[in-house]
């Protein structure tokens, strides 16, 4: 899978504080990555560096092949960003907010189409002539997201997008993110509400103390790459040996009578793996795509340190 | 059309605002016309000039500064920084868009002034001075707002300060426009004062707009190299030197005086930037990392204004010292005779102070740095010398504040020791506050 975002040895310092410590990762095109970690982990700093809003001390960031640090303005053609504390031009109508965002992102010519399409996507068609300052929190959030994506960026970075939203608004936000992913957009979303991220995230990136603790796929939603789960009875070591010997298996996590692992392969390859395990004498109780179980993974990675999300 | 200009025009040109501004303007002009015996004469022109000063210069400057500060308060600045707008587009969009209403009123007022005021070339020079003066003040307001942006959230007093500042400068300029008919000598040539001033104000307006664009680049995380600053220092040095170098000044003396002017201009710029621009306690680490990678473009971009200005001041001080040996005495003024002799000590004073200010920037909590820096300057230049003089401790006094032009060589040696101590303090401050790294926690997440 092609990497849309490539971060290499990214280091960011505040005086007396290393906020990001040689962070490296590759984020696949078309994925929705949940960026999680305790307060002060470096999530916002990472997102702001990624968007060219902060200058790191060292390291490289590429978005769709563009060096963000060297060419931040050019990279903004490919990026949309929603800050955790965003604002709107309160005295402008929603229509004018969107038109200004479109013009500022370099869209030219007739703007009626992009404005109408974006408004429709976010359920704002009947709010276009309303002042942004008169909207509710949920609608303001939608306008802010609409502004960030009106230029059809390849990557959308959202910092705590669901903060302050009611459950219904959160649900529609999750549906929107899935719809955007279906169009091929790559999303990086930070949130403390893990159950909400679980609704749409395909990958999880865990930061703590400025370090990258884990980056892995959560479900089999990205092409041929998937996370599988096996419930078994008997000897775990024998199962582990068989899995490790099998092509396409990686990141094996064996606990009690359950194995979780990444798998590169299509449905036929998955069926072949099951056949091989059963014929090899492994007593398989259940086998299939792992539920994402973000909360569990997160706590397994970070929770040992006793830091609540 | 410039998107930023478009947005600001949407906000500025609402029917109610247009109507109220035009009604107020024509009321003022109408009053002048009535007082002027229902003709457009000098009294009407005075009213028009006053309206231009209040509406275009002062109110326009406030609007320009607010256009940026409102973005910070309204949390929309990140959205602007994420746009594809170039720094130049953003700069002139804000300058022209935020002051558009002020300019509409101002141009009407200037038309009334032109009908009732001066004539011919004098009118043209005055109009040029007024127009470029307004651009200069607007540019200063944007420049100041960009400086505030670097330093953090702007205070509430900034609007009052801008209005008062704009009015003071506007009234000073108007008094000049209405009365001045003298001449000025620059590099030995005599120019009409009005034409000279209008030309200089034009150039300064261009520089402040360019400077705003450079600051905008930094706000948008675009690298800037110090060439623009060096060009400005050369311009300001030339402008200042023109007033002290006469037609008959010998070549060596010209170099000496020009270098002395350059030293003064560069030190003023360095001190101003140390107070006005955001200090970066991480500067040594950034420079070290970029230099290790041989990324000289980033090294150039990371160099702070005070350091570049100090380097320029150092070159000027050396030039002045070298030229001083070749100058036939006496020079036109005693001060100019003595000052270049102390060029090197004066430069070293600057180095010492700016290194100490960097150290204070590392240790003192943000927001209090300016006050502590002012206390430091008052201490070393006023309190300590005063106390030592009163106590009759002249030897210690010479060690604390050596006079640059009485014993220049001795002063150089003492000040080199001061610089060494200042560097040791700054290093300690840096190591204490910046160097020990803890894992991220509790800061911005």
XYZ file of C-alpha atoms in Angstrom:
754
model
C 0.000 0.000 0.000
C 1.333 3.451 -0.945
C 2.347 5.733 1.917
C 0.523 9.065 1.832
C 2.337 10.457 4.868
C 5.964 9.647 5.632
C 7.445 10.922 8.865
C 11.092 10.305 9.526
C 13.033 10.962 12.744
C 10.806 13.910 13.611
C 12.091 15.759 16.653
C 10.479 18.802 18.225
C 11.689 20.642 21.311
C 10.143 23.198 23.584
C 12.610 24.769 26.018
C 13.508 22.001 28.440
C 11.032 19.585 26.905
C 11.332 17.140 24.022
C 7.784 17.044 22.677
C 8.561 14.636 19.819
C 11.478 12.280 20.009
C 12.623 10.897 16.648
C 9.120 9.873 15.582
C 9.008 7.846 12.365
C 6.002 6.293 10.674
C 4.276 5.773 7.337
C 0.561 6.290 7.000
C -1.135 4.470 4.184
C -3.182 6.228 1.561
C -6.904 5.794 2.116
C -6.599 4.917 5.795
C -8.153 6.507 8.849
C -5.523 6.628 11.542
C -6.498 7.232 15.135
C -3.795 9.244 16.859
C -4.070 8.449 20.548
C -2.056 9.036 23.675
C -2.317 10.624 27.088
C -2.345 14.377 27.615
C 1.027 15.857 26.747
C 1.976 12.908 24.548
C 2.784 15.171 21.581
C -0.319 14.543 19.451
C -1.132 18.161 18.659
C 2.520 19.002 18.084
C 2.817 16.088 15.664
C -0.293 17.215 13.783
C 0.870 20.819 13.611
C 4.289 19.778 12.319
C 2.593 17.543 9.777
C 0.585 20.526 8.543
C 3.616 22.797 8.358
C 2.377 24.990 11.187
C 5.401 24.375 13.409
C 9.080 24.033 12.537
C 10.575 20.866 14.029
C 14.140 20.753 15.265
C 15.000 17.867 12.972
C 13.438 15.210 10.802
C 11.444 15.004 7.626
C 7.767 14.963 6.751
C 6.418 14.128 3.322
C 2.779 14.346 2.358
C 1.992 12.817 -1.005
C 5.684 13.127 -1.832
C 5.937 16.833 -0.914
C 8.479 17.914 1.700
C 6.276 19.778 4.183
C 9.132 21.533 5.967
C 10.708 22.854 2.785
C 7.468 23.639 0.945
C 4.689 24.163 3.479
C 2.460 26.236 1.189
C 2.640 23.680 -1.608
C 1.834 20.874 0.794
C -1.300 22.753 1.862
C -2.837 21.985 -1.537
C -2.901 18.357 -0.365
C -3.764 18.985 3.272
C -6.801 20.041 5.232
C -6.548 20.743 8.948
C -9.062 21.255 11.712
C -7.476 22.605 14.861
C -8.715 21.541 18.292
C -9.596 25.182 19.013
C -10.841 26.328 15.644
C -12.622 29.577 14.863
C -14.921 30.845 12.137
C -15.422 34.264 10.572
C -18.474 34.959 12.701
C -19.797 37.882 10.648
C -19.715 36.061 7.320
C -22.447 33.780 6.086
C -21.661 30.088 5.745
C -21.689 30.568 1.959
C -19.049 33.298 2.175
C -16.970 31.309 4.695
C -16.834 28.449 2.207
C -16.154 30.734 -0.757
C -13.289 32.394 1.073
C -11.825 29.000 2.043
C -12.091 27.872 -1.578
C -10.384 31.005 -2.906
C -7.713 30.884 -0.200
C -6.924 27.304 -1.186
C -6.418 28.364 -4.761
C -9.711 27.264 -6.323
C -10.603 29.518 -9.239
C -13.521 29.936 -11.592
C -17.099 29.121 -10.664
C -17.220 28.294 -6.971
C -20.922 27.480 -6.817
C -20.232 23.785 -7.516
C -17.583 23.151 -4.848
C -19.485 25.228 -2.288
C -22.766 23.434 -2.950
C -21.182 19.970 -3.037
C -19.221 20.482 0.164
C -22.220 21.971 1.944
C -24.354 19.018 0.822
C -21.769 16.525 2.037
C -21.862 18.092 5.487
C -25.594 18.695 5.607
C -25.236 22.456 5.438
C -27.267 23.171 2.275
C -30.037 24.959 4.142
C -27.606 26.955 6.300
C -25.666 28.712 3.567
C -27.209 32.133 4.149
C -26.936 31.946 7.934
C -24.194 33.847 9.773
C -21.483 31.497 11.036
C -21.662 33.189 14.436
C -25.312 32.171 14.800
C -24.720 28.428 14.395
C -24.751 25.759 17.096
C -21.532 24.051 18.173
C -22.211 20.982 16.008
C -22.970 23.057 12.922
C -19.924 25.236 13.483
C -17.861 22.055 13.593
C -19.303 21.039 10.247
C -18.572 24.432 8.708
C -14.981 24.217 9.970
C -14.582 20.745 8.462
C -16.183 21.965 5.231
C -13.645 24.797 5.063
C -10.792 22.343 5.630
C -11.915 19.989 2.848
C -13.430 22.288 0.226
C -10.297 22.005 -1.925
C -10.567 18.209 -1.905
C -7.303 17.555 -0.050
C -5.677 14.138 -0.146
C -5.121 14.236 3.602
C -7.432 15.547 6.302
C -5.950 16.114 9.754
C -8.452 16.582 12.567
C -7.506 17.388 16.130
C -10.240 16.371 18.578
C -13.014 16.862 16.011
C -15.740 15.444 18.230
C -14.966 17.475 21.332
C -18.119 19.091 22.649
C -20.464 17.342 20.237
C -23.593 15.477 21.287
C -23.843 11.705 20.551
C -25.943 12.251 17.419
C -23.483 14.749 15.981
C -20.624 12.366 16.786
C -22.362 9.568 15.002
C -22.887 11.647 11.874
C -19.248 12.761 12.071
C -18.144 9.121 12.065
C -20.345 8.472 9.039
C -18.808 11.471 7.296
C -15.272 10.227 7.939
C -16.120 6.814 6.534
C -17.638 8.476 3.470
C -14.520 10.601 2.982
C -12.344 7.519 3.297
C -14.447 5.822 0.656
C -13.480 8.622 -1.753
C -9.799 7.787 -1.185
C -9.025 10.509 1.328
C -6.504 9.761 4.092
C -7.549 10.875 7.554
C -5.539 11.381 10.717
C -7.815 11.925 13.711
C -6.870 12.519 17.311
C -9.374 12.010 20.070
C -9.643 10.898 23.641
C -12.964 9.209 22.942
C -11.709 5.798 21.906
C -15.138 4.288 21.385
C -15.815 6.972 18.806
C -12.508 6.374 17.000
C -13.344 2.688 16.940
C -16.291 3.410 14.681
C -14.117 4.485 11.780
C -10.377 4.076 12.447
C -8.485 1.534 10.392
C -5.155 2.151 12.086
C -3.957 3.230 15.475
C -0.912 5.340 16.205
C -0.011 5.578 19.884
C 2.198 8.371 21.185
C 3.441 8.785 24.714
C 6.119 11.082 26.052
C 6.860 12.253 22.525
C 7.669 8.715 21.396
C 5.824 6.491 19.004
C 4.786 3.418 20.972
C 2.745 1.589 18.406
C 1.423 1.920 14.886
C -0.682 -0.864 13.529
C -3.733 -1.780 11.512
C -6.874 -2.326 13.561
C -9.044 -4.273 11.164
C -8.885 -5.822 7.731
C -10.261 -2.735 6.112
C -7.250 -1.702 4.091
C -6.897 -3.866 0.993
C -5.069 -7.123 1.604
C -3.682 -6.059 4.956
C -5.704 -7.226 7.921
C -5.534 -8.115 11.557
C -6.651 -11.658 12.386
C -7.633 -13.283 15.623
C -7.438 -16.975 16.547
C -8.976 -18.552 19.613
C -7.346 -21.896 20.251
C -6.988 -24.698 22.732
C -3.642 -26.309 23.518
C -0.031 -25.336 22.995
C 0.487 -21.677 22.128
C 4.159 -22.190 21.287
C 3.306 -24.633 18.492
C 0.765 -22.200 17.061
C 3.269 -19.373 17.254
C 5.878 -21.427 15.446
C 3.432 -22.254 12.653
C 2.282 -18.682 12.291
C 5.798 -17.282 12.217
C 6.716 -19.741 9.516
C 3.785 -18.667 7.371
C 4.265 -15.986 4.708
C 2.437 -12.752 5.343
C 2.110 -13.110 9.111
C 3.596 -10.352 11.248
C 3.251 -8.599 14.609
C 2.152 -11.735 16.431
C 0.667 -11.083 19.863
C -0.007 -14.248 21.815
C -1.915 -14.053 25.069
C -3.493 -16.967 26.955
C -5.671 -18.789 24.412
C -5.875 -16.009 21.900
C -3.517 -14.915 19.126
C -3.688 -11.582 17.333
C -1.529 -10.919 14.292
C -1.217 -8.859 11.169
C -1.712 -10.694 7.899
C -0.847 -9.721 4.332
C -3.112 -11.599 1.940
C -6.566 -11.819 0.412
C -9.514 -14.005 1.444
C -8.101 -17.066 -0.330
C -4.779 -16.703 1.472
C -6.651 -16.344 4.748
C -8.600 -19.561 4.037
C -5.355 -21.334 3.153
C -3.836 -20.263 6.449
C -6.793 -21.692 8.370
C -6.536 -24.971 6.450
C -2.833 -25.191 7.204
C -3.347 -24.580 10.914
C -6.134 -27.142 11.238
C -4.304 -29.764 9.207
C -1.211 -29.057 11.309
C -3.087 -30.063 14.438
C -3.899 -26.660 15.941
C -7.198 -26.816 17.773
C -8.856 -23.717 16.408
C -11.887 -22.559 18.363
C -12.539 -19.433 16.309
C -10.775 -17.642 13.487
C -11.444 -14.360 11.714
C -10.917 -10.645 11.436
C -10.102 -9.172 14.795
C -12.546 -6.710 16.229
C -10.644 -3.452 16.388
C -10.975 -3.202 20.163
C -9.111 0.040 20.254
C -9.597 0.551 23.951
C -8.000 -2.788 24.745
C -5.055 -2.186 22.459
C -4.561 1.304 23.704
C -4.520 0.230 27.320
C -2.226 -2.641 26.509
C 0.222 -0.202 24.948
C -0.036 2.831 27.180
C -2.088 1.720 30.148
C 0.832 -0.116 31.708
C 2.233 3.303 32.474
C -0.900 4.168 34.366
C -1.809 7.134 32.178
C -5.501 7.415 31.454
C -6.384 8.480 27.897
C -9.047 38.931 -6.965
C -7.005 38.575 -3.787
C -9.097 36.301 -1.488
C -8.018 38.145 1.650
C -8.965 41.467 0.077
C -12.320 39.990 -0.948
C -13.034 38.730 2.564
C -12.202 42.064 4.151
C -14.273 43.955 1.586
C -17.238 41.713 2.463
C -16.770 42.740 6.098
C -15.972 46.415 5.511
C -18.450 47.441 2.845
C -21.772 46.771 4.488
C -24.436 49.325 3.485
C -24.793 50.675 7.026
C -21.046 51.241 7.407
C -20.728 52.953 4.024
C -23.687 55.200 4.803
C -22.503 56.171 8.298
C -18.923 56.920 7.212
C -20.039 59.030 4.240
C -22.594 60.948 6.310
C -19.975 61.717 8.985
C -17.382 62.742 6.381
C -19.689 65.035 4.427
C -20.897 66.577 7.693
C -17.295 67.518 8.562
C -16.570 68.813 5.064
C -19.895 70.661 5.036
C -19.029 72.369 8.321
C -15.730 73.509 6.836
C -17.518 74.772 3.736
C -19.959 76.782 5.904
C -17.159 78.276 8.007
C -15.300 79.067 4.770
C -18.152 81.365 3.640
C -19.664 78.627 1.529
C -16.573 78.226 -0.633
C -13.973 75.467 -0.840
C -10.988 77.399 0.499
C -8.227 76.983 3.040
C -10.582 76.335 5.972
C -12.388 73.594 4.081
C -8.964 72.184 3.170
C -8.008 72.164 6.859
C -11.173 70.274 7.749
C -10.491 67.822 4.910
C -6.950 67.315 6.139
C -8.191 66.673 9.678
C -10.735 64.180 8.374
C -7.981 62.429 6.412
C -5.803 62.230 9.531
C -8.525 60.848 11.761
C -10.312 58.539 9.347
C -7.654 57.334 6.940
C -4.471 57.480 8.990
C -5.573 56.689 12.548
C -8.735 54.646 12.023
C -7.285 52.914 8.944
C -4.152 51.945 10.899
C -6.301 50.532 13.662
C -8.343 48.520 11.167
C -5.229 47.085 9.530
C -3.734 45.972 12.854
C -7.077 44.606 14.021
C -7.493 42.575 10.835
C -4.621 40.383 12.008
C -5.230 40.470 15.754
C -8.883 39.507 15.228
C -7.649 36.359 13.499
C -5.761 35.408 16.643
C -8.629 36.229 18.969
C -11.124 34.466 16.690
C -8.806 31.424 16.273
C -8.975 31.672 12.494
C -5.271 32.289 11.997
C -4.407 28.603 11.625
C -6.934 28.410 8.803
C -5.156 31.279 7.049
C -1.783 29.657 7.625
C -3.109 26.444 6.089
C -4.246 28.275 2.945
C -2.333 28.523 -0.298
C -2.123 32.335 -0.111
C 1.387 33.692 -0.568
C 2.806 36.006 2.130
C 2.638 38.903 -0.299
C -1.019 38.213 -1.161
C -1.835 38.037 2.537
C 0.097 41.231 3.308
C -1.375 43.499 0.667
C -4.790 41.890 1.050
C -4.843 42.889 4.709
C -3.327 46.327 4.095
C -5.760 47.264 1.352
C -8.821 45.327 2.490
C -8.906 46.326 6.144
C -8.391 50.002 5.327
C -10.635 50.096 2.238
C -13.391 52.073 3.933
C -10.838 54.447 5.471
C -9.317 54.988 2.029
C -12.705 55.653 0.438
C -13.326 58.425 2.975
C -9.707 59.590 2.765
C -9.706 59.972 -1.005
C -12.872 62.077 -0.838
C -11.234 64.191 1.874
C -8.067 64.564 -0.201
C -10.116 65.667 -3.218
C -11.651 68.413 -1.055
C -8.164 69.313 0.211
C -6.825 69.515 -3.344
C -9.631 71.881 -4.332
C -9.059 74.225 -1.408
C -5.363 73.874 -0.544
C -2.059 74.288 -2.355
C -1.537 74.239 -6.130
C 0.881 72.906 -8.728
C 3.990 70.949 -7.739
C 3.566 71.785 -4.053
C 0.124 70.174 -4.064
C 1.491 67.068 -5.777
C 4.306 66.696 -3.229
C 1.879 67.211 -0.364
C -0.529 64.641 -1.768
C 2.351 62.196 -2.221
C 3.447 62.817 1.368
C -0.073 62.309 2.726
C -0.716 59.155 0.717
C 2.653 57.560 1.418
C 2.464 58.690 5.046
C -0.867 56.893 5.445
C 0.583 53.756 3.849
C 3.584 54.043 6.181
C 1.380 54.241 9.284
C -0.837 51.388 8.061
C 2.289 49.355 7.345
C 3.626 50.103 10.822
C 0.350 48.941 12.311
C 0.496 45.644 10.409
C 4.188 45.273 11.239
C 3.420 45.865 14.921
C 0.548 43.373 14.844
C 2.860 40.776 13.296
C 5.366 41.428 16.080
C 2.599 40.991 18.663
C 1.611 37.800 16.888
C 5.136 36.464 17.388
C 5.047 37.303 21.043
C 1.685 35.769 21.859
C -1.863 36.997 22.460
C -2.238 40.739 21.982
C -3.278 42.916 24.881
C -6.462 44.936 24.952
C -4.523 48.164 25.096
C -3.099 47.643 21.632
C -6.089 49.293 19.908
C -5.831 52.411 22.082
C -2.084 52.526 21.542
C -2.477 52.258 17.775
C -5.143 54.947 17.665
C -3.161 57.332 19.849
C 0.080 56.555 18.018
C -1.573 56.999 14.622
C -3.105 60.308 15.644
C 0.156 61.681 17.061
C 2.099 60.797 13.918
C -0.726 62.041 11.702
C -0.907 65.425 13.464
C 2.875 65.807 13.314
C 2.809 65.081 9.580
C -0.101 67.457 9.037
C 1.650 70.254 10.888
C 4.593 69.652 8.598
C 2.439 69.565 5.453
C 0.764 72.830 6.353
C 3.816 74.831 7.315
C 7.087 73.499 5.966
C 8.836 75.287 3.110
C 12.511 74.917 4.043
C 15.396 73.056 2.448
C 17.492 70.086 3.543
C 21.115 69.256 2.747
C 21.811 65.613 2.003
C 25.254 64.417 0.837
C 26.056 68.072 0.212
C 23.124 68.737 -2.116
C 20.253 71.014 -1.114
C 16.702 69.693 -1.670
C 13.304 71.290 -0.969
C 12.302 69.857 2.401
C 8.783 68.919 1.292
C 9.953 66.997 -1.769
C 12.763 65.338 0.199
C 10.471 64.322 3.046
C 7.799 63.008 0.678
C 10.415 60.907 -1.140
C 11.881 59.521 2.096
C 8.427 58.721 3.490
C 7.621 56.949 0.197
C 10.751 54.809 0.551
C 10.076 54.109 4.230
C 6.505 53.081 3.365
C 7.893 50.642 0.794
C 10.334 49.267 3.391
C 7.678 48.810 6.076
C 5.393 46.985 3.637
C 8.321 44.796 2.579
C 9.229 44.225 6.229
C 5.639 43.189 6.947
C 5.822 40.729 4.084
C 9.026 39.257 5.555
C 7.372 38.889 8.975
C 4.354 37.341 7.262
C 6.713 34.783 5.698
C 7.874 33.806 9.167
C 4.294 33.623 10.419
C 3.555 31.231 7.544
C 6.643 29.112 8.370
C 8.429 30.123 5.183
C 12.175 30.491 5.379
C 13.584 33.954 4.991
C 17.242 34.765 4.635
C 18.799 37.845 6.179
C 19.486 39.637 2.863
C 16.441 41.901 3.194
C 17.586 42.976 6.651
C 21.098 43.675 5.385
C 19.641 45.706 2.487
C 17.568 47.723 4.955
C 20.614 48.379 7.154
C 22.536 49.618 4.093
C 19.589 51.865 3.130
C 19.217 53.299 6.647
C 22.980 53.805 6.923
C 23.004 55.695 3.612
C 20.022 57.795 4.626
C 21.607 58.753 7.960
C 25.085 59.313 6.484
C 23.659 61.801 3.961
C 22.971 64.221 6.807
C 26.556 64.186 8.173
C 28.627 63.757 5.004
C 29.014 67.060 3.152
C 30.062 67.811 -0.410
C 33.635 68.608 0.626
C 34.162 65.739 3.045
C 37.407 63.844 2.377
C 37.049 60.192 1.245
C 38.519 58.705 4.452
C 36.252 60.880 6.563
C 33.269 59.827 4.435
C 34.056 56.177 5.180
C 34.515 56.967 8.855
C 31.236 58.863 9.175
C 29.281 56.357 7.116
C 30.653 53.478 9.181
C 29.750 55.334 12.385
C 26.200 55.824 11.074
C 26.048 52.131 10.135
C 27.166 51.177 13.641
C 24.438 53.334 15.182
C 21.716 52.090 12.838
C 22.698 48.441 13.307
C 22.874 48.684 17.102
C 19.492 50.431 17.229
C 18.040 47.665 15.059
C 19.649 44.975 17.214
C 18.328 46.432 20.489
C 14.882 47.036 18.952
C 14.667 43.471 17.655
C 15.840 42.025 20.965
C 12.841 43.685 22.605
C 10.278 43.549 19.805
C 10.861 40.123 18.260
C 10.204 36.802 19.906
C 13.328 35.346 21.435
C 14.126 31.747 20.687
C 15.832 30.010 23.602
C 16.363 27.005 21.342
C 18.445 29.040 18.897
C 21.856 27.451 19.696
C 20.409 23.959 19.329
C 18.677 24.790 16.034
C 21.848 26.319 14.618
C 23.922 23.341 15.787
C 21.533 20.779 14.287
C 21.294 22.605 10.943
C 25.032 23.267 10.778
C 25.787 19.582 11.479
C 23.561 18.708 8.526
C 25.244 21.433 6.445
C 21.800 22.866 5.748
C 23.055 26.428 5.347
C 19.710 27.697 4.042
C 18.120 26.760 7.362
C 21.050 28.202 9.287
C 20.563 31.500 7.435
C 16.825 31.405 8.090
C 17.340 30.690 11.791
C 19.708 33.619 12.359
C 17.882 36.161 14.511
C 17.691 39.828 13.548
C 19.797 40.897 16.532
C 22.641 38.591 15.534
C 22.659 39.724 11.886
C 22.476 43.376 12.992
C 25.345 42.795 15.419
C 27.429 41.290 12.627
C 26.713 44.376 10.486
C 27.582 46.587 13.460
C 30.850 44.683 13.905
C 31.874 45.302 10.297
C 31.005 49.007 10.657
C 32.942 49.260 13.931
C 36.038 47.733 12.328
C 35.706 50.026 9.300
C 35.348 53.045 11.555
C 38.383 52.006 13.597
C 40.498 51.509 10.455
C 39.330 54.734 8.815
C 39.908 56.690 12.013
C 43.658 56.164 11.695
C 43.658 57.766 8.216
C 41.532 60.799 8.958
C 43.049 64.250 9.222
C 41.798 65.963 12.346
C 39.642 67.708 13.252
C 36.333 66.406 11.972
C 33.366 68.767 11.589
C 31.988 68.097 15.065
C 33.706 67.067 18.259
C 31.169 64.293 18.747
C 31.915 62.905 15.315
C 35.597 63.229 16.046
C 35.305 61.281 19.265
C 32.578 58.775 18.521
C 34.367 56.747 15.807
C 37.347 56.341 18.135
C 35.030 54.472 20.450
C 33.420 52.401 17.686
C 34.856 49.092 18.853
C 33.980 49.573 22.554
C 30.476 50.702 21.578
C 30.088 47.579 19.461
C 31.309 45.426 22.358
C 28.777 47.082 24.673
C 26.129 45.975 22.177
C 27.482 42.413 22.058
C 27.558 42.192 25.848
C 24.018 43.505 26.286
C 22.473 41.357 23.574
C 24.134 38.199 24.871
C 22.836 39.011 28.357
C 19.353 39.683 26.926
C 19.479 36.267 25.228
C 20.387 34.696 28.573
C 17.519 36.533 30.276
C 15.211 35.247 27.539
C 16.224 31.710 28.523
C 15.637 32.133 32.232
C 12.895 34.673 32.724
C 9.271 33.688 32.251
C 7.828 34.802 28.917
C 6.032 38.119 29.279
C 8.422 39.434 31.919
C 11.551 39.372 29.780
C 11.142 42.980 28.591
C 10.767 44.351 32.099
C 13.754 42.401 33.424
C 15.793 43.454 30.373
C 14.946 47.108 31.002
C 15.937 46.720 34.649
C 19.249 45.220 33.532
C 19.929 48.114 31.136
C 18.985 50.690 33.765
C 21.273 48.942 36.237
C 24.382 48.844 34.055
C 24.004 52.228 32.369
C 22.457 54.350 35.098
C 22.278 52.958 38.617
C 25.707 51.325 38.947
C 27.662 54.195 37.333
C 25.695 56.674 39.437
C 26.378 54.838 42.691
C 30.082 54.387 41.898
C 30.474 58.032 40.945
C 28.786 59.193 44.135
C 30.965 56.806 46.134
C 34.097 58.177 44.463
C 35.094 54.702 43.241
C 36.374 55.889 39.884
C 38.654 52.891 39.238
C 35.823 50.424 39.789
C 33.625 52.725 37.724
C 36.050 52.442 34.810
C 35.872 48.664 35.102
C 32.070 48.638 35.198
C 31.358 51.232 32.498
C 34.533 52.100 30.607
C 34.115 55.243 28.490
C 34.456 54.224 24.852
C 36.199 57.370 23.602
C 38.423 58.353 26.509
C 40.686 55.276 26.569
C 39.355 53.189 23.672
C 41.993 50.450 23.843
C 41.581 49.996 27.578
C 37.800 50.000 27.115
C 38.105 47.270 24.469
C 40.028 45.017 26.858
C 37.604 45.578 29.740
C 34.573 45.067 27.511
C 36.034 41.875 26.067
C 36.079 40.596 29.648
C 32.450 41.757 30.020
C 31.521 39.874 26.854
C 33.241 36.749 28.193
C 31.243 36.972 31.413
C 28.035 37.612 29.466
C 28.641 34.520 27.317
C 29.321 32.441 30.432
C 26.051 33.673 31.974
C 24.061 33.028 28.776
C 25.551 29.552 28.507
C 24.620 28.762 32.097
C 21.101 30.119 31.574
C 20.741 28.073 28.401
C 22.006 24.892 30.041
C 19.788 25.432 33.067
C 16.531 26.121 31.245
C 16.771 24.690 27.759
C 19.278 21.906 27.697
C 17.878 19.449 30.238
C 15.216 17.636 28.306
C 12.301 15.913 29.929
C 9.817 13.719 28.138
C 6.727 15.495 26.869
C 4.115 15.847 29.555
C 1.751 18.495 30.658
C 2.528 20.949 27.887
C 0.607 21.359 24.678
C -0.329 17.759 23.931
